[in-house]
Amino acid sequence: MAIIGNIIKGVIEARDALSIEGDPAKEQQKVLVDLLEKAKDTQFGKKYSFDSILNSKNIQRTFSDSVPYFDYNKIKSEWWDKTINGEPNVAWPGSPDFFALSSGTTGKKSKRIPVTTDMLHSITRAGREQVFAMSNFDMPADFFEKEIMMLGSSTNLEERDGKKEGEISGISASNIPFWFKKYYKPGEKIAKIDDWDERVLSIAKHAKNWDIGALSGIPSWMELMLKKVLEYHRVDHIHEIWPNLRAYTSGGVAFDPYEKSFNALLGRPIQVIDTYLASEGFFACQVRPETTAMKLITDNGIYFEFVPFEPQYVNQDGSLTEDAPSLTLDKVEKDVDYVLIISTVAGAWRYIIGDTIAFTDVERAEIKITGRTKFFLNTVGSQLSVNKLNDAVKHLEDALNIKVPEFTLCAKRFDDGFYHSWYLGSDKKLDRDNTAQILDNYLQNANKNYKVARSKALQGVKVRFVPQQMFAEWSGANKKKGGQVKMERVMGEERFQEWEDFISQQL
């Protein structure tokens, strides 16, 4: 009998039964007041008169009227560079002990994002809330006694000027509570291995010694790790190694494109739970099994605003126009794309995270990630979000009975005009023209702007199949394998030329 598991499950269920559902909009009002109170004596707080904002009749509106939007480059040059250089009390009280190196999905240079003690507490609390939500997923008691494989970046953090640096998954894993260490795999020794391939091989070698009940990590890298375990032990599916595996906590990107290829590695279905954890904070997690949407965590040191994702408000580089209107949580609408804006306990203020989201349930504050502001394919008026592109690839998988977990494309100019040039990650090579036709037909039926573009400047679709491994090798060549690294779904022409040159050298 799972005695400890029954106790843990009982505590979770009791807490869930006794907890009172809060009002997300009111929680957000309180979070903003708390942020302003705590930071009013910082350089940033004095510059933008937080004291006056706190004394205004409508704090939320005065805040948005008084403080401009910041993307990473703007907040870094105006504020965070001082923090990076060791100056205290710049955008948040004191000095951070950590900086998250965000690999992101564009460019080769890592961003350095402050991670304060308050932010670490916020991430830990969000993780705890996610565990409590497991009471909704009908897991057996013994599930709560199993180990958890957290596949992130190396926990061997670099030290610079007395501060530690690494990806947020490595920083979080290096600060796990002592009581959680017995459940945490691959364990501290393996997690410190810097080289991704060496770390994954070590996981494969030790895999049979662990009783894994849950997985956590970015889908693309999780798949590669699972494949290495299967290859090393010469088995057909992961349940032959980890028979008690019941859940996978995905995060960082939409899971839909990976669903088919991921399920092929399993012996039986498991519960997939989406989360929204970025270098700047833990924003949302799935709390109900009847939806894949995630609930915004609205009482945990992060204040959210939402800008309608419309062409007149978004610049070509993904930044916002100065007059772009922001909405508070009580003003948003269902099924509308918004640019997500955050203010946090790490000194990010009205910060453009770069993601677009849509609400699936406004009352519950449940969202889905629909894409990236920089990955909005609109070169020739087609207005395609990453969400629409994912849907097209999922349709293609069903139509051709193939698995395409990775892809990238560009609106590329050829001699006779613009084409959407797709690279599909699949070890199967099918007829290119037929594949292109399936994608083109689906997008014309699914998106009226794309259909209009096809009657004008957009000449059609071109397709090329490349092995899935090429996407991992590209990430390794440009940034670093594993961790938070995500593949660019949409590229500009210059970046796409680099990609095509890389592929031609590999194949």
XYZ file of C-alpha atoms in Angstrom:
507
model
C 0.000 0.000 0.000
C 1.276 3.461 -0.911
C 1.150 4.937 2.597
C 3.138 8.099 1.874
C 1.358 8.531 -1.448
C -2.032 8.278 0.237
C -0.997 10.894 2.795
C 0.266 13.289 0.099
C -2.814 12.743 -2.058
C -5.061 13.250 0.970
C -3.367 16.531 1.863
C -3.698 17.769 -1.727
C -7.367 16.809 -1.958
C -8.142 18.321 1.459
C -6.466 21.574 0.525
C -8.342 21.640 -2.774
C -11.655 21.030 -1.021
C -11.034 23.777 1.552
C -9.644 26.385 -0.819
C -11.903 29.187 -2.013
C -11.683 30.123 -5.685
C -10.374 33.676 -5.910
C -11.391 36.437 -8.277
C -8.521 36.678 -10.823
C -9.222 40.333 -11.675
C -9.188 41.403 -8.004
C -6.080 39.308 -7.366
C -4.372 41.161 -10.183
C -5.290 44.535 -8.715
C -3.674 43.491 -5.427
C -0.561 42.167 -7.181
C -0.051 45.506 -8.931
C -0.408 47.439 -5.668
C 2.079 45.098 -3.975
C 4.574 45.495 -6.826
C 4.316 49.286 -6.773
C 4.587 49.455 -2.960
C 7.676 47.280 -2.889
C 9.452 49.088 -5.760
C 8.427 52.701 -5.080
C 11.837 53.614 -3.637
C 13.863 52.060 -6.450
C 15.331 54.189 -9.226
C 12.598 52.976 -11.551
C 9.862 53.633 -8.999
C 11.042 57.200 -8.444
C 11.443 57.869 -12.180
C 7.828 56.860 -12.866
C 6.355 58.233 -9.615
C 5.003 55.007 -8.144
C 3.926 56.972 -5.054
C 1.624 59.106 -7.198
C 0.276 56.067 -9.032
C -0.566 54.426 -5.692
C -2.476 57.531 -4.633
C -4.501 57.747 -7.837
C -8.169 56.735 -8.095
C -7.583 54.111 -10.795
C -4.175 52.572 -10.105
C -4.267 50.178 -13.052
C -5.095 52.855 -15.599
C -2.656 55.403 -14.134
C 0.076 52.764 -14.189
C -0.466 52.014 -17.876
C -0.634 55.731 -18.703
C 2.553 56.544 -16.751
C 4.938 53.704 -17.627
C 5.894 52.941 -21.251
C 6.213 49.503 -22.799
C 9.628 47.872 -22.628
C 11.056 45.161 -24.821
C 14.268 43.447 -23.711
C 16.650 45.802 -25.506
C 14.963 48.913 -24.125
C 14.740 47.789 -20.491
C 18.274 46.405 -20.603
C 19.862 49.555 -21.979
C 17.893 51.916 -19.728
C 17.741 49.870 -16.502
C 19.013 46.296 -16.354
C 22.537 47.176 -17.496
C 22.906 48.998 -14.180
C 21.727 45.864 -12.351
C 24.084 43.673 -14.378
C 26.947 46.004 -13.443
C 26.191 45.527 -9.739
C 24.176 48.638 -8.948
C 21.440 47.895 -6.307
C 17.837 49.120 -6.134
C 17.494 49.817 -9.832
C 14.203 48.270 -10.978
C 13.654 46.087 -7.890
C 14.890 46.402 -4.288
C 18.350 44.985 -3.643
C 20.371 42.987 -6.164
C 19.533 39.644 -7.806
C 21.675 36.603 -7.034
C 21.010 35.047 -10.436
C 20.673 35.980 -14.089
C 18.715 33.783 -16.464
C 20.377 33.341 -19.836
C 17.493 33.133 -22.245
C 18.325 31.249 -25.437
C 14.951 32.232 -26.848
C 14.019 31.437 -30.418
C 15.623 34.283 -32.327
C 19.238 35.287 -32.694
C 22.415 33.777 -31.286
C 23.104 36.050 -28.332
C 21.642 35.132 -24.939
C 19.628 37.658 -22.990
C 20.545 38.207 -19.320
C 17.382 38.509 -17.241
C 17.484 39.267 -13.493
C 16.171 36.480 -11.235
C 15.521 37.804 -7.744
C 14.855 35.868 -4.555
C 11.243 37.026 -4.829
C 11.053 35.526 -8.323
C 12.479 32.189 -7.138
C 9.793 32.139 -4.440
C 7.175 32.938 -7.089
C 8.351 30.062 -9.308
C 8.410 27.657 -6.351
C 4.919 28.686 -5.308
C 3.613 28.271 -8.861
C 5.113 24.787 -8.981
C 3.432 23.980 -5.696
C 0.091 25.190 -7.041
C 0.535 22.921 -10.026
C 1.125 19.946 -7.721
C -2.019 20.815 -5.763
C -3.949 20.904 -9.044
C -3.055 17.241 -9.551
C -6.055 16.430 -7.359
C -8.158 17.195 -10.445
C -6.405 14.584 -12.598
C -7.434 11.433 -10.707
C -3.932 10.061 -10.174
C -3.553 6.945 -7.970
C -1.921 7.336 -4.564
C 1.303 5.583 -5.571
C 1.874 8.229 -8.272
C 2.827 10.672 -5.507
C 5.670 8.393 -4.420
C 7.298 8.149 -7.850
C 10.274 10.089 -9.132
C 10.121 13.027 -11.539
C 12.459 13.405 -14.519
C 13.071 17.135 -14.979
C 14.925 17.602 -18.251
C 16.258 21.120 -18.324
C 19.550 22.873 -18.868
C 22.656 22.194 -16.805
C 22.536 23.132 -13.119
C 26.270 23.820 -13.286
C 25.772 27.570 -13.220
C 28.511 29.958 -14.296
C 29.701 32.641 -11.895
C 30.301 36.175 -13.087
C 31.026 39.128 -10.815
C 29.677 37.214 -7.825
C 26.386 36.330 -9.553
C 25.361 32.950 -10.949
C 24.118 32.585 -14.508
C 22.312 29.844 -16.410
C 19.018 29.026 -18.083
C 15.957 29.339 -15.842
C 15.406 25.564 -15.756
C 18.954 25.114 -14.446
C 18.559 27.910 -11.896
C 15.227 26.470 -10.685
C 16.601 22.921 -10.461
C 19.639 24.141 -8.521
C 17.272 25.734 -5.969
C 14.800 22.869 -5.437
C 13.620 22.360 -1.830
C 15.574 19.771 0.185
C 12.501 17.567 0.626
C 12.052 17.294 -3.152
C 15.577 16.042 -3.880
C 14.696 12.378 -3.254
C 12.092 12.590 -6.048
C 14.182 14.659 -8.473
C 15.885 12.929 -11.389
C 18.346 12.782 -13.075
C 19.827 13.956 -9.765
C 22.332 16.674 -8.975
C 25.440 14.935 -10.378
C 24.024 14.228 -13.840
C 22.136 17.543 -13.981
C 25.457 19.401 -13.686
C 26.861 17.871 -16.880
C 27.184 20.754 -19.351
C 27.344 18.774 -22.583
C 23.817 17.839 -23.678
C 24.746 14.613 -25.475
C 26.867 13.433 -22.538
C 24.093 14.270 -20.076
C 21.456 12.402 -22.104
C 23.724 9.357 -22.473
C 24.220 9.328 -18.703
C 20.429 9.489 -18.224
C 20.037 6.542 -20.595
C 22.616 4.494 -18.704
C 20.893 5.061 -15.345
C 17.290 4.966 -16.585
C 16.498 1.443 -15.364
C 17.525 2.378 -11.816
C 14.735 4.948 -11.519
C 10.994 4.609 -11.002
C 9.819 7.612 -13.017
C 6.179 8.644 -12.630
C 6.315 12.011 -14.388
C 8.373 13.863 -16.991
C 8.926 17.615 -17.257
C 10.599 19.565 -20.048
C 10.376 21.042 -23.562
C 8.847 18.488 -25.989
C 11.566 18.497 -28.652
C 14.365 17.736 -26.202
C 12.217 15.322 -24.195
C 11.603 13.294 -27.352
C 15.314 13.100 -28.127
C 16.085 11.982 -24.576
C 13.396 9.277 -24.663
C 14.678 8.031 -28.030
C 18.203 7.754 -26.595
C 16.879 5.717 -23.638
C 14.983 3.393 -25.998
C 18.001 3.019 -28.264
C 20.393 2.341 -25.378
C 18.201 -0.359 -23.828
C 16.906 -1.691 -27.176
C 13.247 -1.543 -26.234
C 10.180 -0.477 -28.208
C 8.610 2.056 -25.851
C 9.434 3.949 -22.665
C 6.947 2.056 -20.480
C 9.255 -0.949 -20.770
C 11.780 1.114 -18.789
C 9.426 3.218 -16.653
C 6.205 1.194 -16.256
C 4.722 3.680 -13.755
C 5.049 6.736 -16.011
C 1.669 8.490 -15.922
C 2.178 12.198 -16.607
C 4.201 14.612 -18.713
C 4.415 18.306 -17.883
C 5.128 20.076 -21.138
C 6.126 23.693 -21.428
C 7.742 26.462 -23.424
C 6.004 25.679 -26.719
C 2.681 24.320 -27.928
C 2.544 20.536 -27.505
C 0.214 19.858 -30.460
C 2.935 19.524 -33.140
C 4.727 16.922 -31.007
C 1.690 14.917 -29.932
C 1.863 12.230 -32.609
C 5.626 11.626 -32.450
C 5.651 11.789 -28.634
C 2.835 9.257 -28.268
C 4.713 6.885 -30.571
C 7.361 6.544 -27.850
C 4.834 5.400 -25.218
C 3.381 2.011 -24.412
C 0.085 3.576 -23.339
C -1.417 7.077 -23.085
C -0.301 9.356 -20.271
C -1.696 12.644 -18.967
C -0.096 15.638 -20.697
C -0.203 18.814 -18.611
C 0.768 22.141 -20.188
C 2.692 24.839 -18.338
C 3.880 28.328 -19.220
C 7.288 28.889 -17.656
C 9.669 31.409 -19.217
C 12.944 32.991 -18.148
C 10.893 35.907 -16.807
C 8.569 33.832 -14.597
C 6.030 31.033 -14.213
C 2.845 32.443 -15.743
C 0.249 29.683 -16.078
C -0.429 25.965 -15.849
C -3.160 23.537 -16.802
C -5.363 22.728 -13.811
C -8.182 20.705 -15.394
C -8.046 17.478 -17.439
C -11.033 18.439 -19.612
C -9.065 21.229 -21.334
C -5.530 21.790 -22.550
C -5.794 25.500 -21.713
C -3.699 26.922 -18.871
C -4.877 29.049 -15.966
C -3.021 32.296 -15.432
C -1.504 32.411 -11.938
C -2.940 35.757 -10.919
C -1.880 36.057 -7.251
C 1.827 35.320 -7.464
C 3.938 38.427 -8.033
C 3.224 38.864 -11.757
C 0.853 41.487 -13.139
C -0.537 40.914 -16.634
C -1.740 43.295 -19.319
C -3.020 42.433 -22.776
C -2.576 44.359 -26.036
C -4.825 43.373 -28.970
C -2.618 41.642 -31.536
C -3.492 43.847 -34.485
C -1.146 45.087 -37.250
C -1.518 48.768 -36.336
C -0.140 48.094 -32.818
C 2.770 45.725 -33.607
C 5.987 46.801 -35.311
C 7.885 44.538 -37.702
C 10.455 43.654 -35.001
C 7.722 42.520 -32.584
C 7.763 45.673 -30.427
C 4.621 47.717 -29.789
C 3.667 51.165 -30.962
C 3.550 53.790 -28.223
C -0.210 54.209 -28.598
C -1.027 50.487 -28.440
C -3.872 50.120 -25.903
C -3.517 47.658 -23.032
C -6.388 45.852 -21.371
C -6.633 44.575 -17.817
C -7.864 41.068 -17.059
C -11.449 42.202 -16.483
C -11.636 43.719 -19.989
C -10.386 40.865 -22.204
C -12.539 38.795 -24.555
C -12.568 35.144 -25.487
C -10.783 33.906 -28.652
C -8.971 37.184 -29.340
C -5.200 37.202 -29.812
C -3.343 39.464 -27.349
C 0.298 40.410 -26.899
C 1.187 39.503 -23.305
C 2.671 42.261 -21.128
C 4.116 41.517 -17.676
C 5.340 43.392 -14.595
C 7.137 41.206 -12.071
C 8.952 40.800 -8.767
C 12.204 40.685 -10.730
C 11.984 44.276 -11.972
C 10.383 43.701 -15.359
C 7.940 46.564 -15.953
C 5.313 46.539 -18.713
C 7.620 44.058 -20.385
C 6.808 42.571 -23.797
C 7.457 38.873 -23.279
C 7.123 38.268 -27.033
C 4.269 35.752 -26.851
C 0.701 36.061 -28.052
C -2.104 34.386 -26.141
C -5.870 33.955 -26.408
C -8.401 33.321 -23.656
C -10.382 30.109 -23.894
C -12.307 30.876 -20.689
C -12.289 34.474 -19.445
C -13.978 33.787 -16.097
C -11.411 31.124 -15.212
C -8.546 33.181 -16.731
C -7.573 30.204 -18.882
C -5.395 30.810 -21.923
C -3.547 29.147 -24.752
C -0.324 30.363 -26.362
C -1.029 31.281 -29.978
C 2.408 32.332 -31.189
C 5.209 34.881 -31.062
C 5.030 38.524 -32.056
C 8.161 38.063 -34.179
C 6.893 34.850 -35.753
C 3.738 36.303 -37.208
C 3.983 35.496 -40.916
C 2.629 38.588 -42.632
C 5.205 39.425 -45.296
C 2.636 39.296 -48.085
C -0.531 39.887 -46.084
C -1.154 36.242 -45.183
C -1.433 37.035 -41.431
C -0.620 33.556 -40.120
C 0.076 32.974 -36.434
C 2.190 30.062 -35.222
C -1.020 28.553 -33.889
C -2.466 28.417 -37.429
C 0.776 26.935 -38.757
C 0.689 24.251 -36.055
C -2.888 23.417 -37.036
C -1.849 23.061 -40.675
C 0.970 20.664 -39.787
C -1.343 18.605 -37.590
C -3.773 18.346 -40.514
C -0.886 17.261 -42.737
C 0.128 14.548 -40.256
C -3.394 13.127 -40.298
C -3.727 13.380 -44.074
C -0.432 11.613 -44.847
C -0.090 9.468 -41.698
C 3.303 10.920 -40.837
C 4.928 12.574 -37.808
C 6.249 16.142 -38.187
C 7.275 17.404 -34.733
C 9.534 20.148 -36.110
C 9.193 22.618 -38.961
C 10.244 26.066 -40.041
C 9.303 28.329 -42.941
C 9.865 31.667 -44.555
C 7.965 33.903 -46.962
C 10.790 33.747 -49.486
C 11.122 35.655 -52.739
C 11.801 33.529 -55.809
C 12.160 34.702 -59.435
C 8.409 34.520 -60.015
C 7.317 35.986 -56.661
C 6.841 35.072 -52.989
C 6.326 31.493 -51.789
C 5.931 30.098 -48.304
C 8.977 27.843 -48.225
C 8.545 25.053 -45.648
C 11.103 22.656 -44.174
C 9.403 19.697 -42.494
C 11.230 17.513 -39.976
C 10.396 13.930 -40.858
C 12.401 10.821 -41.624
C 9.798 9.986 -44.272
C 10.202 11.678 -47.630
C 6.932 12.054 -49.501
C 5.886 13.798 -52.687
C 6.708 17.491 -52.247
C 4.055 18.822 -54.611
C 1.267 16.817 -52.968
C 2.432 17.878 -49.499
C 2.566 21.528 -50.560
C -0.946 21.276 -51.995
C -2.336 19.837 -48.758
C -0.804 22.664 -46.686
C -1.904 25.326 -49.167
C -5.501 24.057 -49.378
C -5.829 23.798 -45.607
C -4.551 27.320 -44.972
C -6.771 28.819 -47.679
C -9.815 27.211 -46.060
C -8.736 28.104 -42.519
C -7.577 31.694 -42.964
C -9.282 34.284 -45.152
C -6.255 36.605 -45.163
C -4.074 33.786 -46.466
C -6.621 33.063 -49.181
C -6.604 36.713 -50.260
C -2.774 36.744 -50.250
C -2.806 33.655 -52.505
C -4.839 35.557 -55.071
C -2.286 38.381 -55.102
C 1.408 38.396 -54.102
C 1.725 34.914 -52.602
C 2.375 32.422 -55.417
C 2.077 29.223 -53.403
C 3.875 26.765 -51.128
C 7.202 24.964 -51.523
C 8.133 22.006 -49.305
C 11.285 20.129 -48.427
C 11.638 17.207 -46.014
C 14.744 16.972 -43.791
C 15.545 14.527 -40.963
C 14.167 15.629 -37.603
C 17.674 15.479 -36.145
C 18.677 18.445 -38.317
C 16.602 20.778 -36.145
C 18.472 19.688 -33.018
C 21.803 20.051 -34.813
C 20.831 23.567 -35.926
C 20.069 24.530 -32.341
C 23.381 23.036 -31.244
C 25.311 24.916 -33.923
C 23.638 28.256 -33.176
C 23.018 28.181 -29.455
C 23.090 25.136 -27.215
C 21.352 21.812 -27.161
C 18.657 21.124 -24.567
C 17.222 23.316 -21.856
C 15.010 26.198 -22.935
C 16.175 26.274 -26.572
C 13.246 26.358 -29.001
C 13.204 26.167 -32.781
C 12.236 29.211 -34.836
C 8.957 28.398 -36.568
C 9.123 31.432 -38.847
C 12.306 33.071 -40.123
C 13.152 36.236 -41.981
C 14.920 35.836 -45.320
C 18.428 36.503 -43.956
C 18.037 33.979 -41.140
C 16.386 31.512 -43.498
C 19.405 31.723 -45.831
C 21.619 30.731 -42.878
C 19.292 27.792 -42.237
C 19.377 26.662 -45.869
C 23.175 26.979 -45.988
C 23.383 24.866 -42.829
C 21.097 22.174 -44.266
C 23.047 22.031 -47.533
C 26.254 21.438 -45.563
C 24.697 18.666 -43.494
C 22.986 16.695 -46.276
